[in-house]
Coordinates of C-alpha atoms and ligand atoms in Angstrom, one line a residue:
M1 CA 66.7 62.9 -89.6
T2 CA 68.3 65.9 -91.5
S3 CA 67.3 67.8 -93.6
K4 CA 68.4 70.9 -96.5
I5 CA 67.6 73.7 -94.7
T6 CA 70.1 74.7 -91.5
T7 CA 68.9 77.4 -90.9
N8 CA 65.9 79.5 -88.9
I9 CA 63.6 80.2 -91.6
T10 CA 61.9 83.6 -90.5
V11 CA 59.2 85.4 -93.2
D12 CA 57.1 86.8 -90.3
A13 CA 59.0 89.3 -87.8
A14 CA 56.4 87.2 -84.7
Y15 CA 58.6 84.1 -85.0
E16 CA 62.1 85.6 -85.1
A17 CA 64.6 84.0 -83.1
V18 CA 67.8 84.2 -81.4
A19 CA 70.5 81.4 -80.4
P20 CA 69.0 79.5 -77.4
D21 CA 72.2 80.7 -76.0
D22 CA 71.9 84.6 -76.7
F23 CA 69.2 85.9 -73.8
P24 CA 71.4 89.2 -74.1
A25 CA 69.3 89.7 -77.0
M26 CA 66.2 89.9 -75.3
M27 CA 67.0 92.6 -73.1
E28 CA 67.2 95.0 -75.7
V29 CA 65.6 97.7 -75.1
D30 CA 62.9 98.0 -78.4
R31 CA 62.6 93.7 -77.8
Y32 CA 59.8 94.9 -75.5
G33 CA 57.5 96.5 -77.4
K34 CA 57.1 95.0 -80.5
R35 CA 54.6 92.5 -80.0
S36 CA 53.3 90.2 -82.6
T37 CA 48.4 90.6 -81.5
A38 CA 48.3 86.6 -83.3
F39 CA 48.7 84.8 -80.7
D40 CA 46.4 86.8 -78.3
K41 CA 43.5 85.4 -78.6
I42 CA 44.4 81.6 -77.9
I43 CA 46.8 82.9 -75.1
S44 CA 43.2 84.8 -73.0
A45 CA 41.5 81.9 -73.8
T46 CA 43.8 79.4 -71.9
H47 CA 41.2 80.4 -68.4
D48 CA 38.0 78.6 -71.1
H49 CA 39.8 75.7 -70.4
F50 CA 41.4 75.8 -67.2
W51 CA 41.6 72.4 -65.1
D52 CA 44.1 70.4 -62.8
P53 CA 45.2 67.0 -62.3
Q54 CA 45.1 67.0 -58.6
D55 CA 41.8 68.3 -58.3
K56 CA 38.9 66.0 -57.7
K57 CA 36.7 68.1 -58.7
Y58 CA 37.6 67.8 -62.7
V59 CA 39.5 64.1 -62.6
D60 CA 39.3 61.3 -60.1
F61 CA 42.3 58.9 -60.1
S62 CA 41.5 56.8 -58.0
T63 CA 38.4 55.2 -59.6
P64 CA 38.8 52.0 -59.6
F65 CA 38.9 49.5 -63.0
D66 CA 38.6 45.7 -63.1
M67 CA 41.9 45.4 -65.2
E68 CA 41.7 41.8 -65.1
N69 CA 38.4 40.9 -66.9
E70 CA 37.5 44.1 -68.5
Y71 CA 39.1 45.2 -71.8
L72 CA 40.1 48.9 -71.4
I73 CA 39.1 49.9 -75.1
D74 CA 37.0 48.0 -77.7
P75 CA 39.3 45.1 -78.3
E76 CA 37.8 45.5 -82.3
Q77 CA 39.8 48.5 -82.2
N78 CA 43.2 46.6 -81.7
T79 CA 45.3 45.9 -84.4
D80 CA 47.5 42.9 -82.6
L81 CA 43.6 40.6 -82.6
K82 CA 43.4 41.4 -86.3
T83 CA 46.6 38.6 -86.7
A84 CA 46.8 34.8 -86.1
V85 CA 48.0 36.4 -82.4
K86 CA 43.7 36.0 -81.7
D87 CA 44.3 32.4 -82.9
K88 CA 46.9 32.1 -79.7
L89 CA 45.4 33.5 -76.8
D90 CA 42.3 32.8 -74.5
E91 CA 40.2 35.6 -73.2
K92 CA 42.1 36.3 -70.1
Q93 CA 45.2 36.5 -72.5
K94 CA 43.4 39.0 -74.9
I95 CA 42.3 41.1 -72.3
K96 CA 46.1 40.8 -70.8
L97 CA 47.5 41.8 -74.3
V98 CA 45.2 44.9 -75.0
N99 CA 45.3 46.1 -71.5
M100 CA 49.3 46.2 -72.5
D101 CA 48.6 47.6 -75.9
V102 CA 46.8 50.6 -73.8
Q103 CA 49.8 50.8 -71.4
W104 CA 52.2 50.9 -74.5
G105 CA 50.1 53.6 -76.2
L106 CA 49.6 56.0 -72.6
S107 CA 53.4 55.7 -72.1
S108 CA 54.0 57.0 -75.5
I109 CA 51.8 60.0 -75.0
L110 CA 52.9 60.4 -72.0
H111 CA 57.2 60.5 -73.0
G112 CA 55.0 63.1 -75.7
E113 CA 53.7 65.2 -73.4
A114 CA 57.6 65.4 -71.7
G115 CA 58.8 66.6 -75.0
A116 CA 55.8 69.4 -75.8
L117 CA 56.6 70.7 -72.3
A118 CA 60.5 70.8 -73.4
L119 CA 59.6 72.4 -76.3
S120 CA 57.8 74.7 -75.9
A121 CA 60.4 76.2 -73.1
S122 CA 62.6 75.9 -75.4
L123 CA 60.9 78.6 -77.6
C124 CA 60.8 80.6 -74.7
H125 CA 64.1 80.6 -75.1
I126 CA 64.8 81.8 -78.9
L127 CA 61.9 83.6 -79.6
K128 CA 62.1 87.5 -79.4
D129 CA 57.7 87.9 -80.1
P130 CA 56.7 88.9 -76.3
G131 CA 53.5 87.3 -77.8
A132 CA 54.8 84.4 -78.8
Q133 CA 57.1 84.2 -75.9
E134 CA 54.0 84.4 -73.8
Y135 CA 52.4 82.3 -75.7
A136 CA 55.0 79.4 -75.5
A137 CA 55.3 80.1 -71.5
N138 CA 51.6 79.3 -71.2
Q139 CA 51.5 75.8 -73.7
T140 CA 54.3 75.0 -71.2
R141 CA 52.5 74.8 -68.6
E142 CA 49.2 73.1 -70.1
E143 CA 51.9 70.5 -71.2
A144 CA 52.7 70.1 -68.0
R145 CA 50.0 69.7 -66.6
H146 CA 49.3 67.0 -69.9
V147 CA 52.5 64.9 -68.0
A148 CA 50.7 65.5 -64.5
G149 CA 47.6 63.6 -66.0
F150 CA 49.2 60.6 -67.8
S151 CA 51.0 60.1 -65.0
N152 CA 48.4 59.8 -62.2
Y153 CA 46.5 57.9 -64.5
I154 CA 49.2 55.1 -65.7
K155 CA 50.2 54.9 -61.6
A156 CA 46.8 54.5 -61.1
R157 CA 46.8 51.9 -63.8
W158 CA 49.5 50.0 -64.0
G159 CA 52.3 51.3 -61.6
K160 CA 54.6 52.4 -64.3
P161 CA 54.9 54.0 -67.6
V162 CA 57.2 52.0 -70.0
P163 CA 60.5 53.3 -71.3
V164 CA 60.3 54.9 -74.9
G165 CA 60.4 53.5 -77.7
P166 CA 64.4 54.3 -79.4
A167 CA 62.3 56.1 -82.8
L168 CA 60.0 58.3 -80.7
G169 CA 62.7 59.1 -77.8
D170 CA 64.9 59.8 -81.3
V171 CA 62.6 62.2 -82.9
L172 CA 61.6 64.0 -79.7
T173 CA 65.1 64.2 -79.0
E174 CA 65.9 65.9 -81.8
L175 CA 63.1 68.1 -81.6
V176 CA 64.1 69.3 -78.2
N177 CA 67.1 69.9 -79.1
T178 CA 67.2 71.9 -82.2
P179 CA 67.3 75.2 -82.8
L180 CA 65.1 76.3 -85.2
V181 CA 62.2 77.5 -84.9
W182 CA 60.1 75.6 -88.2
K183 CA 61.3 71.8 -87.3
K184 CA 60.4 72.6 -83.8
L185 CA 56.8 74.1 -85.2
V186 CA 56.4 71.1 -88.1
G187 CA 57.4 68.2 -85.8
M188 CA 56.4 69.4 -82.2
Q189 CA 53.1 71.5 -83.0
M190 CA 52.0 69.6 -86.4
L191 CA 53.6 66.1 -86.4
V192 CA 53.5 64.7 -82.6
E193 CA 50.5 67.5 -81.7
G194 CA 48.5 65.9 -84.8
L195 CA 49.7 62.4 -84.0
A196 CA 48.5 62.8 -79.8
M197 CA 45.6 64.8 -81.1
G198 CA 44.5 61.2 -83.9
A199 CA 45.1 59.2 -80.6
F200 CA 43.5 61.4 -78.1
A201 CA 40.0 60.9 -80.1
S202 CA 40.0 57.3 -80.9
F203 CA 41.2 56.5 -76.8
Y204 CA 38.0 58.9 -76.5
K205 CA 35.6 57.5 -78.5
W206 CA 37.3 53.7 -78.3
G207 CA 37.5 54.1 -74.2
R208 CA 35.4 51.8 -72.3
D209 CA 36.7 53.2 -68.6
P210 CA 35.5 56.7 -67.7
L211 CA 38.5 57.7 -66.1
M212 CA 40.4 57.5 -69.3
V213 CA 37.6 59.1 -71.5
K214 CA 37.9 62.0 -68.5
L215 CA 41.0 62.7 -69.2
M216 CA 41.5 62.4 -73.0
Q217 CA 38.6 65.3 -73.2
L218 CA 40.5 66.9 -71.0
T219 CA 43.7 67.0 -72.2
M220 CA 42.2 67.3 -76.1
T221 CA 40.5 71.0 -74.4
D222 CA 44.0 72.1 -74.7
E223 CA 45.4 70.8 -77.6
A224 CA 42.8 72.0 -79.6
F225 CA 45.0 75.3 -78.9
H226 CA 48.1 73.8 -79.4
H227 CA 46.8 73.0 -83.3
K228 CA 45.7 76.7 -83.6
F229 CA 49.3 78.0 -82.8
G230 CA 51.1 75.9 -85.2
K231 CA 48.6 76.2 -88.0
I232 CA 48.9 80.1 -87.7
W233 CA 52.5 79.7 -88.4
A234 CA 51.8 78.0 -91.0
D235 CA 49.4 80.4 -92.3
R236 CA 51.8 83.1 -91.7
T237 CA 55.1 81.2 -92.7
I238 CA 54.2 78.5 -95.8
P239 CA 52.4 80.5 -98.9
N240 CA 55.9 83.4 -98.3
L241 CA 58.8 80.2 -98.6
N242 CA 60.9 79.8 -101.3
E243 CA 60.5 76.5 -103.7
E244 CA 63.6 75.5 -101.9
Q245 CA 62.7 75.9 -98.3
R246 CA 59.3 74.8 -99.2
N247 CA 60.1 71.4 -100.9
A248 CA 62.9 70.3 -97.5
I249 CA 60.3 71.4 -95.0
E250 CA 58.3 68.8 -97.0
D251 CA 60.4 66.7 -97.6
W252 CA 61.5 66.6 -93.9
A253 CA 57.4 66.0 -92.9
W254 CA 57.5 63.1 -94.6
E255 CA 60.5 61.1 -93.3
V256 CA 59.6 62.3 -90.0
F257 CA 55.8 60.8 -90.7
Q258 CA 57.3 57.3 -91.6
V259 CA 59.5 57.1 -88.9
L260 CA 56.5 57.3 -86.4
L261 CA 54.3 54.8 -88.7
F262 CA 56.5 52.3 -88.4
N263 CA 57.6 52.0 -85.1
L264 CA 55.0 53.4 -82.6
G265 CA 52.8 50.1 -84.0
S266 CA 56.0 47.9 -84.6
P267 CA 55.9 44.0 -83.0
E268 CA 59.9 44.5 -82.2
Q269 CA 59.3 47.4 -80.1
K270 CA 56.7 45.5 -78.0
K271 CA 58.1 42.3 -76.9
H272 CA 57.4 42.9 -73.7
I273 CA 54.1 42.5 -74.4
Y274 CA 54.1 39.4 -76.4
A275 CA 57.0 37.6 -74.2
A276 CA 53.5 38.6 -71.1
V277 CA 51.3 36.3 -73.3
G278 CA 54.0 33.7 -73.9
L279 CA 54.2 34.9 -77.8
D280 CA 57.9 35.4 -79.9
W281 CA 57.6 38.2 -81.3
Q282 CA 59.3 36.9 -84.4
W283 CA 56.3 35.0 -84.8
V284 CA 53.8 37.9 -84.6
Q285 CA 55.6 39.9 -87.2
G286 CA 55.1 37.1 -89.4
A287 CA 51.2 37.3 -88.5
F288 CA 51.1 41.3 -89.1
M289 CA 52.5 40.5 -92.5
E290 CA 50.6 37.7 -93.2
A291 CA 47.9 39.6 -91.9
M292 CA 48.9 42.6 -95.1
T293 CA 48.5 40.5 -97.6
D294 CA 44.9 40.0 -97.2
T295 CA 42.9 42.9 -98.3
N296 CA 39.5 43.0 -95.4
I297 CA 42.8 42.6 -92.8
R298 CA 44.3 45.6 -94.4
E299 CA 41.3 47.7 -94.8
S300 CA 40.1 47.2 -91.6
M301 CA 43.9 48.2 -90.4
Q302 CA 43.3 51.1 -92.2
E303 CA 40.5 52.3 -90.4
T304 CA 41.9 51.8 -86.6
S305 CA 45.2 53.5 -88.3
N306 CA 42.7 56.4 -88.9
I307 CA 45.5 57.6 -86.0
F308 CA 47.2 59.7 -88.8
R309 CA 44.5 61.5 -90.3
V310 CA 44.5 64.7 -88.1
L311 CA 48.3 64.6 -88.5
I312 CA 47.9 64.2 -92.9
K313 CA 44.9 66.3 -92.5
T314 CA 47.6 69.0 -91.0
L315 CA 49.6 68.5 -92.7
L316 CA 47.6 68.9 -96.2
K317 CA 46.2 72.4 -94.5
A318 CA 48.7 73.7 -93.9
G319 CA 50.6 73.7 -97.7
I320 CA 53.2 70.7 -96.4
I321 CA 52.2 68.2 -98.2
T322 CA 51.3 68.7 -102.3
D323 CA 51.7 66.7 -105.4
R324 CA 55.1 66.1 -104.8
T325 CA 54.8 63.8 -101.9
A326 CA 50.2 63.2 -101.7
M327 CA 50.8 60.2 -103.4
N328 CA 53.1 58.6 -101.0
Y329 CA 50.0 59.7 -97.6
A330 CA 47.1 58.1 -100.3
A331 CA 49.1 54.8 -99.1
F332 CA 47.5 55.5 -95.6
I333 CA 44.4 58.1 -96.4
D334 CA 41.9 58.7 -98.9
M335 CA 43.5 61.8 -99.7
K336 CA 40.7 62.5 -102.0
E337 CA 38.7 63.3 -98.9
L338 CA 40.5 65.4 -97.4
Y339 CA 40.8 68.1 -100.8
G340 CA 37.4 68.2 -99.6
E341 CA 36.9 68.6 -96.1
G342 CA 36.6 72.5 -94.3
D343 CA 39.3 73.0 -92.0
R344 CA 37.6 71.5 -88.7
M345 CA 39.5 68.7 -87.0
I346 CA 37.8 65.6 -86.1
G347 CA 39.0 66.3 -81.8
D348 CA 37.3 70.0 -82.2
D349 CA 33.8 68.7 -81.6
I350 CA 35.2 66.6 -79.2
A351 CA 37.1 69.5 -77.3
E352 CA 34.1 71.8 -77.5
E353 CA 32.0 69.9 -75.6
G354 CA 34.8 69.7 -73.4
I355 CA 35.5 73.5 -73.2
K356 CA 31.5 74.0 -72.3
Y357 CA 31.7 71.6 -69.5
L358 CA 34.9 73.1 -68.2
R359 CA 33.4 76.8 -68.4
Q360 CA 30.2 75.3 -66.5
L361 CA 32.4 73.8 -63.5
N362 CA 34.6 76.9 -63.2
G363 CA 31.7 79.2 -63.0
Q364 CA 32.0 81.2 -66.4
G365 CA 28.7 79.8 -67.1
G366 CA 27.5 76.8 -69.4
A367 CA 27.4 78.7 -73.1
A368 CA 28.4 76.5 -76.6
Y369 CA 31.7 77.1 -77.3
S370 CA 33.5 77.8 -80.8
L371 CA 36.9 77.2 -81.6
D372 CA 36.7 78.9 -85.1
R373 CA 36.8 82.1 -83.3
M374 CA 39.8 81.3 -82.8
S375 CA 41.1 81.0 -86.2
A376 CA 44.7 83.7 -87.4
A377 CA 42.4 85.6 -89.9
E378 CA 41.5 87.8 -87.4
Ligands
FE2_1 FE1 50.0 67.8 -74.4
FE2_2 FE1 50.0 70.3 -77.0

């Protein structure tokens, strides 16, 4: 995806960047003393949500689950089963389909986590501010434990993840490789992380495998802070951009959103799943198109696609969605409702509960925890 803006847009010194291979710039003696305090709170808070995917004290991946006879998530939440696909399958096949859909979703998340790890590491090479670098290094470490956690879960339930879909793979590769800070932050911290937060919240809410639910909560305790980092950048950057820059970011975000929306759930990218239950993916695609013409089904699909809500809300609150593109998103979500909401995200409550639990487990006391005190304004 191309954008009209091909340079770093730096309006706040905390995001000043150099080329990925310009290490000499990192050794400029004056650089070390110029540290923004904007990220100090979220850096020190990392000890409030420490967990270790290799330690059974936090999460035990040997917990069994009957994959043949039990749904991993509430089947009511499955989009395939809202179409004519439902009438073609017996109960066992439905379980197989739903559980393979979960494998597809969690594999996409795992590839996303690998992308977030590489992207955070790449920020360490280009950001000049030592505070911003320390934040990025810390996020790298947290993304590494997500890669470990999701790898462990997928191994326990299926043995292996499925390959990344071409659309998601292309987006992640572009974000990791671009030298542009704004593209990395809007693309990863807002779009991909926003989408992931929505997906985690859904799996947490509708999951029937306690191990999966636990993994979601632990991951969300970290992701809530990654989301804050994106928000700090947006608060300091978006209001200070000129119109051309802001419009370019808004248009690019809409482009990436569409790629993610139309590809993640598309039957064409999930051919292997339909084949496993004896269905032709092109027939399934027809069943989807038919379902979309039915208002009731469309509405209930909108409800299940609520995973896009966090991402749209993030862009809106950051000032990246304006009247120019708000109508585009209105096809998927009630925008009026979003305008009226505060800054809190659906995942924040789940993350706060998780942090309280982790602090207790880590011997730091179990007092109530508020993510709101991490806001950039302080
Ligand atoms: Fe992550
Ligand atoms: Fe993250």
